[in-house]
Amino acid sequence: MAYGGRGRGGYRGGTGSPPGGPPPPRRNDSDEDSEEGQQQAGEQELATKMLQIQSKRFYIDVKQNRRGRFMKIAEIGADGRRNQVFLALSTAAEFRDHLSLFSDFYANLGPPNPDTLPEDGKLKSETMVKDNRRYYLDLKENSRGRFLRVSLVSQTIARGGPRCQIAIPAQGMIEFRDALQELLDEFGTDDGGYKGELPEGRHMRVENKNFYFDIGQNNRGIYMRISEVKTNFRTAITIPEKSWSRFRDIFADYVDKMKDGGEKGPSESNK
């Protein structure tokens, strides 16, 4: 599917040159409060595109780490507040197609009419699913106008985890779509990384506690989330795949020590 036009804003790509004019304002990355925390070692930024839509700035970054390529979309409000979501490249292509459909729907809407507006303000909704992540796309209307809200929920932490979201003014959906298309034209839609099926989650009960073992994948790779649940209490840890073997060895070492009645010396646990 091809799209014409070029979105406004700056571009820094892995190939080619940026369009004429002054470069876009740079973000202060030291102030980022994102879900990935500090930038991961070995993570490479391949391209950045900036869009100015009404009073908001949007940065669309194409990044790569040892697990593959992905997009990070950051929204900077007029007050400096920052929101962001992450997309696999294949999901970004699906999002691009949804933007076309939402734009067509928006173009056929009449002027705002508070008397016919749904209570929740939603005019049209769609959902995207990628691995353990679910994206909710809602074209909404409120007193400030119409906008597309993109919400990301990780299914493994949906029991109480945060929801990441951005809001794109409806007038800028076509511009946003074209910007995605330009990046996808250059970098493709292949996510890279793990291609197989992730194992099913597992569960075990010990006395009054339940333990849930969930395997997930995000832009940093594959991980295991172990949740301990009992009445009015829930906690969890996340273990990156690269550490699973070490965790297994430590558990096995403790199991052996308990079987042997603690006969091994403490120093042997570090071997």
PDB file of C-alpha atoms in Angstrom:
ATOM      1  CA  MET A   1       0.000   0.000   0.000  1.00  0.00           C
ATOM      2  CA  ALA A   2       1.564   3.295  -1.058  1.00  0.00           C
ATOM      3  CA  TYR A   3       0.832   6.731   0.296  1.00  0.00           C
ATOM      4  CA  GLY A   4       1.660  10.068  -1.213  1.00  0.00           C
ATOM      5  CA  GLY A   5       2.986  13.149   0.473  1.00  0.00           C
ATOM      6  CA  ARG A   6       5.618  13.815   3.079  1.00  0.00           C
ATOM      7  CA  GLY A   7       4.874  14.796   6.647  1.00  0.00           C
ATOM      8  CA  ARG A   8       6.272  18.023   8.017  1.00  0.00           C
ATOM      9  CA  GLY A   9       9.153  17.914  10.407  1.00  0.00           C
ATOM     10  CA  GLY A  10      12.735  16.844  10.714  1.00  0.00           C
ATOM     11  CA  TYR A  11      14.201  13.516   9.735  1.00  0.00           C
ATOM     12  CA  ARG A  12      17.436  11.793  10.570  1.00  0.00           C
ATOM     13  CA  GLY A  13      17.670   8.461   8.793  1.00  0.00           C
ATOM     14  CA  GLY A  14      20.157   5.687   8.397  1.00  0.00           C
ATOM     15  CA  THR A  15      20.318   6.438   4.668  1.00  0.00           C
ATOM     16  CA  GLY A  16      19.753   9.555   2.620  1.00  0.00           C
ATOM     17  CA  SER A  17      19.892  13.176   3.728  1.00  0.00           C
ATOM     18  CA  PRO A  18      17.449  15.238   5.772  1.00  0.00           C
ATOM     19  CA  PRO A  19      15.166  17.604   3.887  1.00  0.00           C
ATOM     20  CA  GLY A  20      16.133  21.266   3.656  1.00  0.00           C
ATOM     21  CA  GLY A  21      15.556  23.757   6.431  1.00  0.00           C
ATOM     22  CA  PRO A  22      16.716  23.953  10.030  1.00  0.00           C
ATOM     23  CA  PRO A  23      16.964  20.754  12.074  1.00  0.00           C
ATOM     24  CA  PRO A  24      14.144  19.952  14.503  1.00  0.00           C
ATOM     25  CA  PRO A  25      14.553  20.794  18.188  1.00  0.00           C
ATOM     26  CA  ARG A  26      16.225  17.983  20.070  1.00  0.00           C
ATOM     27  CA  ARG A  27      14.721  16.225  23.028  1.00  0.00           C
ATOM     28  CA  ASN A  28      16.341  16.329  26.403  1.00  0.00           C
ATOM     29  CA  ASP A  29      16.839  12.583  26.755  1.00  0.00           C
ATOM     30  CA  SER A  30      18.181  12.991  30.296  1.00  0.00           C
ATOM     31  CA  ASP A  31      14.634  13.858  31.375  1.00  0.00           C
ATOM     32  CA  GLU A  32      13.030  10.788  29.863  1.00  0.00           C
ATOM     33  CA  ASP A  33      10.865   8.832  32.264  1.00  0.00           C
ATOM     34  CA  SER A  34      10.071   5.949  29.963  1.00  0.00           C
ATOM     35  CA  GLU A  35       9.179   2.340  30.525  1.00  0.00           C
ATOM     36  CA  GLU A  36      12.592   1.161  29.393  1.00  0.00           C
ATOM     37  CA  GLY A  37      14.388   3.376  31.940  1.00  0.00           C
ATOM     38  CA  GLN A  38      17.963   4.060  30.988  1.00  0.00           C
ATOM     39  CA  GLN A  39      18.933   3.396  27.379  1.00  0.00           C
ATOM     40  CA  GLN A  40      19.923  -0.234  26.973  1.00  0.00           C
ATOM     41  CA  ALA A  41      23.514  -1.114  26.200  1.00  0.00           C
ATOM     42  CA  GLY A  42      23.928  -1.912  22.525  1.00  0.00           C
ATOM     43  CA  GLU A  43      20.733  -0.089  21.513  1.00  0.00           C
ATOM     44  CA  GLN A  44      21.156   1.919  18.329  1.00  0.00           C
ATOM     45  CA  GLU A  45      18.966   4.724  17.004  1.00  0.00           C
ATOM     46  CA  LEU A  46      18.555   4.271  13.265  1.00  0.00           C
ATOM     47  CA  ALA A  47      16.268   7.196  12.396  1.00  0.00           C
ATOM     48  CA  THR A  48      14.214   9.948  13.982  1.00  0.00           C
ATOM     49  CA  LYS A  49      11.337  11.885  12.502  1.00  0.00           C
ATOM     50  CA  MET A  50       9.718  14.887  14.199  1.00  0.00           C
ATOM     51  CA  LEU A  51       6.197  16.165  13.529  1.00  0.00           C
ATOM     52  CA  GLN A  52       4.618  19.365  14.827  1.00  0.00           C
ATOM     53  CA  ILE A  53       0.857  18.853  15.025  1.00  0.00           C
ATOM     54  CA  GLN A  54      -0.994  21.768  16.577  1.00  0.00           C
ATOM     55  CA  SER A  55       0.659  22.437  19.941  1.00  0.00           C
ATOM     56  CA  LYS A  56       2.279  18.998  20.187  1.00  0.00           C
ATOM     57  CA  ARG A  57       5.561  17.599  18.964  1.00  0.00           C
ATOM     58  CA  PHE A  58       5.835  13.921  18.062  1.00  0.00           C
ATOM     59  CA  TYR A  59       9.108  12.024  17.705  1.00  0.00           C
ATOM     60  CA  ILE A  60       9.062   8.727  15.843  1.00  0.00           C
ATOM     61  CA  ASP A  61      12.281   6.810  16.478  1.00  0.00           C
ATOM     62  CA  VAL A  62      13.388   3.641  14.746  1.00  0.00           C
ATOM     63  CA  LYS A  63      15.687   1.740  17.091  1.00  0.00           C
ATOM     64  CA  GLN A  64      17.549  -1.535  17.052  1.00  0.00           C
ATOM     65  CA  ASN A  65      18.951  -3.788  19.732  1.00  0.00           C
ATOM     66  CA  ARG A  66      20.190  -7.366  19.737  1.00  0.00           C
ATOM     67  CA  ARG A  67      16.583  -8.592  19.578  1.00  0.00           C
ATOM     68  CA  GLY A  68      15.518  -6.639  16.509  1.00  0.00           C
ATOM     69  CA  ARG A  69      14.043  -3.350  15.366  1.00  0.00           C
ATOM     70  CA  PHE A  70      11.151  -1.349  16.784  1.00  0.00           C
ATOM     71  CA  MET A  71       9.624   2.125  16.892  1.00  0.00           C
ATOM     72  CA  LYS A  72       9.276   4.451  19.835  1.00  0.00           C
ATOM     73  CA  ILE A  73       6.677   7.205  19.457  1.00  0.00           C
ATOM     74  CA  ALA A  74       6.952  10.071  21.929  1.00  0.00           C
ATOM     75  CA  GLU A  75       4.402  12.866  22.360  1.00  0.00           C
ATOM     76  CA  ILE A  76       5.586  16.169  23.861  1.00  0.00           C
ATOM     77  CA  GLY A  77       2.789  18.491  24.977  1.00  0.00           C
ATOM     78  CA  ALA A  78       2.903  22.281  25.087  1.00  0.00           C
ATOM     79  CA  ASP A  79       3.592  22.032  28.834  1.00  0.00           C
ATOM     80  CA  GLY A  80       6.544  19.695  28.239  1.00  0.00           C
ATOM     81  CA  ARG A  81       4.688  16.625  29.467  1.00  0.00           C
ATOM     82  CA  ARG A  82       5.876  13.470  27.732  1.00  0.00           C
ATOM     83  CA  ASN A  83       4.027  10.292  26.795  1.00  0.00           C
ATOM     84  CA  GLN A  84       5.181   7.422  24.624  1.00  0.00           C
ATOM     85  CA  VAL A  85       4.370   4.013  23.204  1.00  0.00           C
ATOM     86  CA  PHE A  86       6.469   1.286  21.588  1.00  0.00           C
ATOM     87  CA  LEU A  87       5.633  -0.586  18.378  1.00  0.00           C
ATOM     88  CA  ALA A  88       7.220  -3.512  16.596  1.00  0.00           C
ATOM     89  CA  LEU A  89       7.783  -2.618  12.948  1.00  0.00           C
ATOM     90  CA  SER A  90       5.077  -5.075  11.886  1.00  0.00           C
ATOM     91  CA  THR A  91       2.683  -3.411  14.347  1.00  0.00           C
ATOM     92  CA  ALA A  92       3.679   0.025  13.032  1.00  0.00           C
ATOM     93  CA  ALA A  93       2.620  -1.146   9.553  1.00  0.00           C
ATOM     94  CA  GLU A  94      -0.742  -2.270  10.935  1.00  0.00           C
ATOM     95  CA  PHE A  95      -1.088   1.070  12.737  1.00  0.00           C
ATOM     96  CA  ARG A  96      -0.352   2.898   9.477  1.00  0.00           C
ATOM     97  CA  ASP A  97      -3.238   1.048   7.797  1.00  0.00           C
ATOM     98  CA  HIS A  98      -5.580   1.837  10.695  1.00  0.00           C
ATOM     99  CA  LEU A  99      -4.637   5.516  10.403  1.00  0.00           C
ATOM    100  CA  SER A 100      -5.874   5.486   6.801  1.00  0.00           C
ATOM    101  CA  LEU A 101      -9.220   4.027   7.889  1.00  0.00           C
ATOM    102  CA  PHE A 102      -9.574   6.428  10.798  1.00  0.00           C
ATOM    103  CA  SER A 103      -8.713   9.367   8.514  1.00  0.00           C
ATOM    104  CA  ASP A 104     -11.399   8.341   6.019  1.00  0.00           C
ATOM    105  CA  PHE A 105     -13.939   7.988   8.819  1.00  0.00           C
ATOM    106  CA  TYR A 106     -12.962  11.378  10.273  1.00  0.00           C
ATOM    107  CA  ALA A 107     -13.244  13.060   6.870  1.00  0.00           C
ATOM    108  CA  ASN A 108     -16.866  11.934   6.597  1.00  0.00           C
ATOM    109  CA  LEU A 109     -17.884  13.173  10.031  1.00  0.00           C
ATOM    110  CA  GLY A 110     -20.058  16.227  10.253  1.00  0.00           C
ATOM    111  CA  PRO A 111     -19.377  19.139  12.592  1.00  0.00           C
ATOM    112  CA  PRO A 112     -19.269  18.323  16.318  1.00  0.00           C
ATOM    113  CA  ASN A 113     -22.698  17.900  17.881  1.00  0.00           C
ATOM    114  CA  PRO A 114     -22.793  17.497  21.682  1.00  0.00           C
ATOM    115  CA  ASP A 115     -26.340  16.125  21.465  1.00  0.00           C
ATOM    116  CA  THR A 116     -25.265  13.048  19.467  1.00  0.00           C
ATOM    117  CA  LEU A 117     -21.906  12.418  21.152  1.00  0.00           C
ATOM    118  CA  PRO A 118     -21.599   9.031  22.948  1.00  0.00           C
ATOM    119  CA  GLU A 119     -21.150   9.231  26.716  1.00  0.00           C
ATOM    120  CA  ASP A 120     -17.593   7.927  26.528  1.00  0.00           C
ATOM    121  CA  GLY A 121     -16.782  10.277  23.634  1.00  0.00           C
ATOM    122  CA  LYS A 122     -15.709   7.396  21.359  1.00  0.00           C
ATOM    123  CA  LEU A 123     -16.524   7.785  17.668  1.00  0.00           C
ATOM    124  CA  LYS A 124     -14.641   4.733  16.351  1.00  0.00           C
ATOM    125  CA  SER A 125     -12.448   2.058  17.993  1.00  0.00           C
ATOM    126  CA  GLU A 126     -10.060  -0.669  16.863  1.00  0.00           C
ATOM    127  CA  THR A 127      -7.644  -3.054  18.603  1.00  0.00           C
ATOM    128  CA  MET A 128      -4.210  -4.397  17.649  1.00  0.00           C
ATOM    129  CA  VAL A 129      -2.498  -7.355  19.349  1.00  0.00           C
ATOM    130  CA  LYS A 130       1.201  -8.181  19.169  1.00  0.00           C
ATOM    131  CA  ASP A 131       2.645 -10.928  21.380  1.00  0.00           C
ATOM    132  CA  ASN A 132       1.793  -9.940  24.962  1.00  0.00           C
ATOM    133  CA  ARG A 133       0.795  -6.385  24.069  1.00  0.00           C
ATOM    134  CA  ARG A 134      -2.615  -4.999  23.233  1.00  0.00           C
ATOM    135  CA  TYR A 135      -3.136  -1.611  21.575  1.00  0.00           C
ATOM    136  CA  TYR A 136      -6.451   0.246  21.822  1.00  0.00           C
ATOM    137  CA  LEU A 137      -7.143   2.839  19.113  1.00  0.00           C
ATOM    138  CA  ASP A 138      -9.998   5.208  19.953  1.00  0.00           C
ATOM    139  CA  LEU A 139     -11.098   8.188  17.882  1.00  0.00           C
ATOM    140  CA  LYS A 140     -12.661  10.431  20.518  1.00  0.00           C
ATOM    141  CA  GLU A 141     -14.239  13.830  20.872  1.00  0.00           C
ATOM    142  CA  ASN A 142     -14.343  16.193  23.826  1.00  0.00           C
ATOM    143  CA  SER A 143     -14.650  19.923  24.431  1.00  0.00           C
ATOM    144  CA  ARG A 144     -11.165  20.494  22.970  1.00  0.00           C
ATOM    145  CA  GLY A 145     -11.838  18.672  19.718  1.00  0.00           C
ATOM    146  CA  ARG A 146     -11.349  15.279  18.084  1.00  0.00           C
ATOM    147  CA  PHE A 147      -8.290  13.108  18.557  1.00  0.00           C
ATOM    148  CA  LEU A 148      -6.998   9.552  18.222  1.00  0.00           C
ATOM    149  CA  ARG A 149      -5.935   7.993  21.509  1.00  0.00           C
ATOM    150  CA  VAL A 150      -3.453   5.115  21.230  1.00  0.00           C
ATOM    151  CA  SER A 151      -3.206   3.087  24.439  1.00  0.00           C
ATOM    152  CA  LEU A 152      -0.741   0.256  25.060  1.00  0.00           C
ATOM    153  CA  VAL A 153      -1.379  -2.409  27.682  1.00  0.00           C
ATOM    154  CA  SER A 154       1.020  -5.246  28.417  1.00  0.00           C
ATOM    155  CA  GLN A 155      -1.113  -8.323  29.045  1.00  0.00           C
ATOM    156  CA  THR A 156       1.337  -9.774  31.550  1.00  0.00           C
ATOM    157  CA  ILE A 157       1.017  -6.735  33.842  1.00  0.00           C
ATOM    158  CA  ALA A 158      -2.561  -5.731  33.046  1.00  0.00           C
ATOM    159  CA  ARG A 159      -3.636  -6.779  36.522  1.00  0.00           C
ATOM    160  CA  GLY A 160      -2.326  -3.512  37.850  1.00  0.00           C
ATOM    161  CA  GLY A 161       0.383  -2.221  35.584  1.00  0.00           C
ATOM    162  CA  PRO A 162       0.519   1.203  33.955  1.00  0.00           C
ATOM    163  CA  ARG A 163      -1.035   2.025  30.591  1.00  0.00           C
ATOM    164  CA  CYS A 164       1.105   3.944  28.101  1.00  0.00           C
ATOM    165  CA  GLN A 165      -0.758   6.211  25.715  1.00  0.00           C
ATOM    166  CA  ILE A 166      -0.487   9.099  23.285  1.00  0.00           C
ATOM    167  CA  ALA A 167      -3.151  11.344  21.737  1.00  0.00           C
ATOM    168  CA  ILE A 168      -2.857  12.455  18.090  1.00  0.00           C
ATOM    169  CA  PRO A 169      -5.045  15.414  16.986  1.00  0.00           C
ATOM    170  CA  ALA A 170      -7.456  14.105  14.352  1.00  0.00           C
ATOM    171  CA  GLN A 171      -6.326  16.736  11.833  1.00  0.00           C
ATOM    172  CA  GLY A 172      -2.815  15.243  11.951  1.00  0.00           C
ATOM    173  CA  MET A 173      -3.639  11.572  11.348  1.00  0.00           C
ATOM    174  CA  ILE A 174      -2.783  11.662   7.622  1.00  0.00           C
ATOM    175  CA  GLU A 175       0.481  13.475   8.326  1.00  0.00           C
ATOM    176  CA  PHE A 176       1.304  10.900  10.983  1.00  0.00           C
ATOM    177  CA  ARG A 177       0.490   8.048   8.597  1.00  0.00           C
ATOM    178  CA  ASP A 178       2.776   9.472   5.922  1.00  0.00           C
ATOM    179  CA  ALA A 179       5.626   9.807   8.417  1.00  0.00           C
ATOM    180  CA  LEU A 180       5.249   6.151   9.406  1.00  0.00           C
ATOM    181  CA  GLN A 181       5.165   5.156   5.753  1.00  0.00           C
ATOM    182  CA  GLU A 182       8.451   6.929   5.024  1.00  0.00           C
ATOM    183  CA  LEU A 183      10.194   5.109   7.844  1.00  0.00           C
ATOM    184  CA  LEU A 184       8.673   1.752   6.910  1.00  0.00           C
ATOM    185  CA  ASP A 185       9.738   2.288   3.283  1.00  0.00           C
ATOM    186  CA  GLU A 186      13.328   2.576   4.492  1.00  0.00           C
ATOM    187  CA  PHE A 187      13.435  -0.035   7.254  1.00  0.00           C
ATOM    188  CA  GLY A 188      10.729  -2.503   6.258  1.00  0.00           C
ATOM    189  CA  THR A 189       8.306  -4.362   8.509  1.00  0.00           C
ATOM    190  CA  ASP A 190      10.535  -7.225   9.676  1.00  0.00           C
ATOM    191  CA  ASP A 191      10.856  -7.077  13.457  1.00  0.00           C
ATOM    192  CA  GLY A 192      13.814  -9.434  13.636  1.00  0.00           C
ATOM    193  CA  GLY A 193      14.421 -11.193  16.914  1.00  0.00           C
ATOM    194  CA  TYR A 194      12.707 -14.365  18.090  1.00  0.00           C
ATOM    195  CA  LYS A 195      10.379 -15.920  15.483  1.00  0.00           C
ATOM    196  CA  GLY A 196       8.976 -18.949  17.314  1.00  0.00           C
ATOM    197  CA  GLU A 197       5.934 -19.356  19.518  1.00  0.00           C
ATOM    198  CA  LEU A 198       6.419 -18.243  23.108  1.00  0.00           C
ATOM    199  CA  PRO A 199       5.695 -20.930  25.729  1.00  0.00           C
ATOM    200  CA  GLU A 200       2.331 -20.938  27.485  1.00  0.00           C
ATOM    201  CA  GLY A 201       2.127 -19.419  30.948  1.00  0.00           C
ATOM    202  CA  ARG A 202       2.105 -21.774  33.935  1.00  0.00           C
ATOM    203  CA  HIS A 203       0.655 -21.698  37.422  1.00  0.00           C
ATOM    204  CA  MET A 204       1.309 -23.406  40.740  1.00  0.00           C
ATOM    205  CA  ARG A 205      -0.271 -23.132  44.172  1.00  0.00           C
ATOM    206  CA  VAL A 206       1.688 -23.416  47.429  1.00  0.00           C
ATOM    207  CA  GLU A 207      -0.401 -23.269  50.606  1.00  0.00           C
ATOM    208  CA  ASN A 208      -2.338 -19.975  50.367  1.00  0.00           C
ATOM    209  CA  LYS A 209      -0.178 -18.507  47.579  1.00  0.00           C
ATOM    210  CA  ASN A 210      -0.474 -18.687  43.803  1.00  0.00           C
ATOM    211  CA  PHE A 211       2.537 -18.339  41.543  1.00  0.00           C
ATOM    212  CA  TYR A 212       2.150 -17.402  37.876  1.00  0.00           C
ATOM    213  CA  PHE A 213       4.936 -17.846  35.306  1.00  0.00           C
ATOM    214  CA  ASP A 214       4.381 -15.763  32.151  1.00  0.00           C
ATOM    215  CA  ILE A 215       6.710 -15.506  29.155  1.00  0.00           C
ATOM    216  CA  GLY A 216       6.608 -12.233  27.265  1.00  0.00           C
ATOM    217  CA  GLN A 217       8.520 -10.243  24.676  1.00  0.00           C
ATOM    218  CA  ASN A 218       9.091  -6.531  24.212  1.00  0.00           C
ATOM    219  CA  ASN A 219      11.593  -4.306  22.410  1.00  0.00           C
ATOM    220  CA  ARG A 220      14.300  -5.420  24.846  1.00  0.00           C
ATOM    221  CA  GLY A 221      13.796  -9.112  24.265  1.00  0.00           C
ATOM    222  CA  ILE A 222      12.151 -12.134  25.887  1.00  0.00           C
ATOM    223  CA  TYR A 223      11.551 -12.278  29.615  1.00  0.00           C
ATOM    224  CA  MET A 224       9.826 -14.295  32.330  1.00  0.00           C
ATOM    225  CA  ARG A 225       7.518 -12.598  34.818  1.00  0.00           C
ATOM    226  CA  ILE A 226       6.947 -14.518  38.058  1.00  0.00           C
ATOM    227  CA  SER A 227       3.978 -13.232  40.041  1.00  0.00           C
ATOM    228  CA  GLU A 228       3.184 -14.173  43.642  1.00  0.00           C
ATOM    229  CA  VAL A 229      -0.500 -13.679  44.450  1.00  0.00           C
ATOM    230  CA  LYS A 230      -2.466 -14.145  47.634  1.00  0.00           C
ATOM    231  CA  THR A 231      -5.390 -12.363  49.248  1.00  0.00           C
ATOM    232  CA  ASN A 232      -4.890  -8.576  49.072  1.00  0.00           C
ATOM    233  CA  PHE A 233      -1.264  -8.995  48.004  1.00  0.00           C
ATOM    234  CA  ARG A 234       0.525  -9.213  44.691  1.00  0.00           C
ATOM    235  CA  THR A 235       4.159  -8.860  43.732  1.00  0.00           C
ATOM    236  CA  ALA A 236       6.240  -9.829  40.715  1.00  0.00           C
ATOM    237  CA  ILE A 237       9.768 -10.028  39.367  1.00  0.00           C
ATOM    238  CA  THR A 238      10.917  -9.951  35.746  1.00  0.00           C
ATOM    239  CA  ILE A 239      13.857 -12.082  34.594  1.00  0.00           C
ATOM    240  CA  PRO A 240      15.485 -11.437  31.170  1.00  0.00           C
ATOM    241  CA  GLU A 241      15.974 -14.547  29.046  1.00  0.00           C
ATOM    242  CA  LYS A 242      19.748 -14.169  29.106  1.00  0.00           C
ATOM    243  CA  SER A 243      19.654 -14.718  32.889  1.00  0.00           C
ATOM    244  CA  TRP A 244      17.439 -17.816  32.949  1.00  0.00           C
ATOM    245  CA  SER A 245      20.320 -20.287  32.919  1.00  0.00           C
ATOM    246  CA  ARG A 246      22.000 -18.550  35.840  1.00  0.00           C
ATOM    247  CA  PHE A 247      18.747 -18.483  37.832  1.00  0.00           C
ATOM    248  CA  ARG A 248      18.247 -22.174  37.077  1.00  0.00           C
ATOM    249  CA  ASP A 249      21.756 -23.016  38.267  1.00  0.00           C
ATOM    250  CA  ILE A 250      21.288 -21.091  41.516  1.00  0.00           C
ATOM    251  CA  PHE A 251      17.946 -22.780  42.224  1.00  0.00           C
ATOM    252  CA  ALA A 252      19.393 -26.208  41.412  1.00  0.00           C
ATOM    253  CA  ASP A 253      22.334 -25.522  43.711  1.00  0.00           C
ATOM    254  CA  TYR A 254      20.011 -24.662  46.610  1.00  0.00           C
ATOM    255  CA  VAL A 255      17.841 -27.726  45.910  1.00  0.00           C
ATOM    256  CA  ASP A 256      20.935 -29.941  46.046  1.00  0.00           C
ATOM    257  CA  LYS A 257      22.116 -28.316  49.269  1.00  0.00           C
ATOM    258  CA  MET A 258      18.767 -28.861  50.962  1.00  0.00           C
ATOM    259  CA  LYS A 259      18.738 -32.498  49.838  1.00  0.00           C
ATOM    260  CA  ASP A 260      22.227 -32.965  51.267  1.00  0.00           C
ATOM    261  CA  GLY A 261      21.259 -31.359  54.554  1.00  0.00           C
ATOM    262  CA  GLY A 262      23.492 -28.375  53.998  1.00  0.00           C
ATOM    263  CA  GLU A 263      26.699 -30.436  53.968  1.00  0.00           C
ATOM    264  CA  LYS A 264      28.286 -28.329  51.223  1.00  0.00           C
ATOM    265  CA  GLY A 265      30.134 -25.220  52.290  1.00  0.00           C
ATOM    266  CA  PRO A 266      28.694 -21.787  51.504  1.00  0.00           C
ATOM    267  CA  SER A 267      31.585 -20.942  49.190  1.00  0.00           C
ATOM    268  CA  GLU A 268      30.600 -23.731  46.785  1.00  0.00           C
ATOM    269  CA  SER A 269      27.380 -21.923  45.857  1.00  0.00           C
ATOM    270  CA  ASN A 270      29.456 -19.406  43.923  1.00  0.00           C
ATOM    271  CA  LYS A 271      31.127 -21.996  41.730  1.00  0.00           C
TER     272      LYS A 271
END
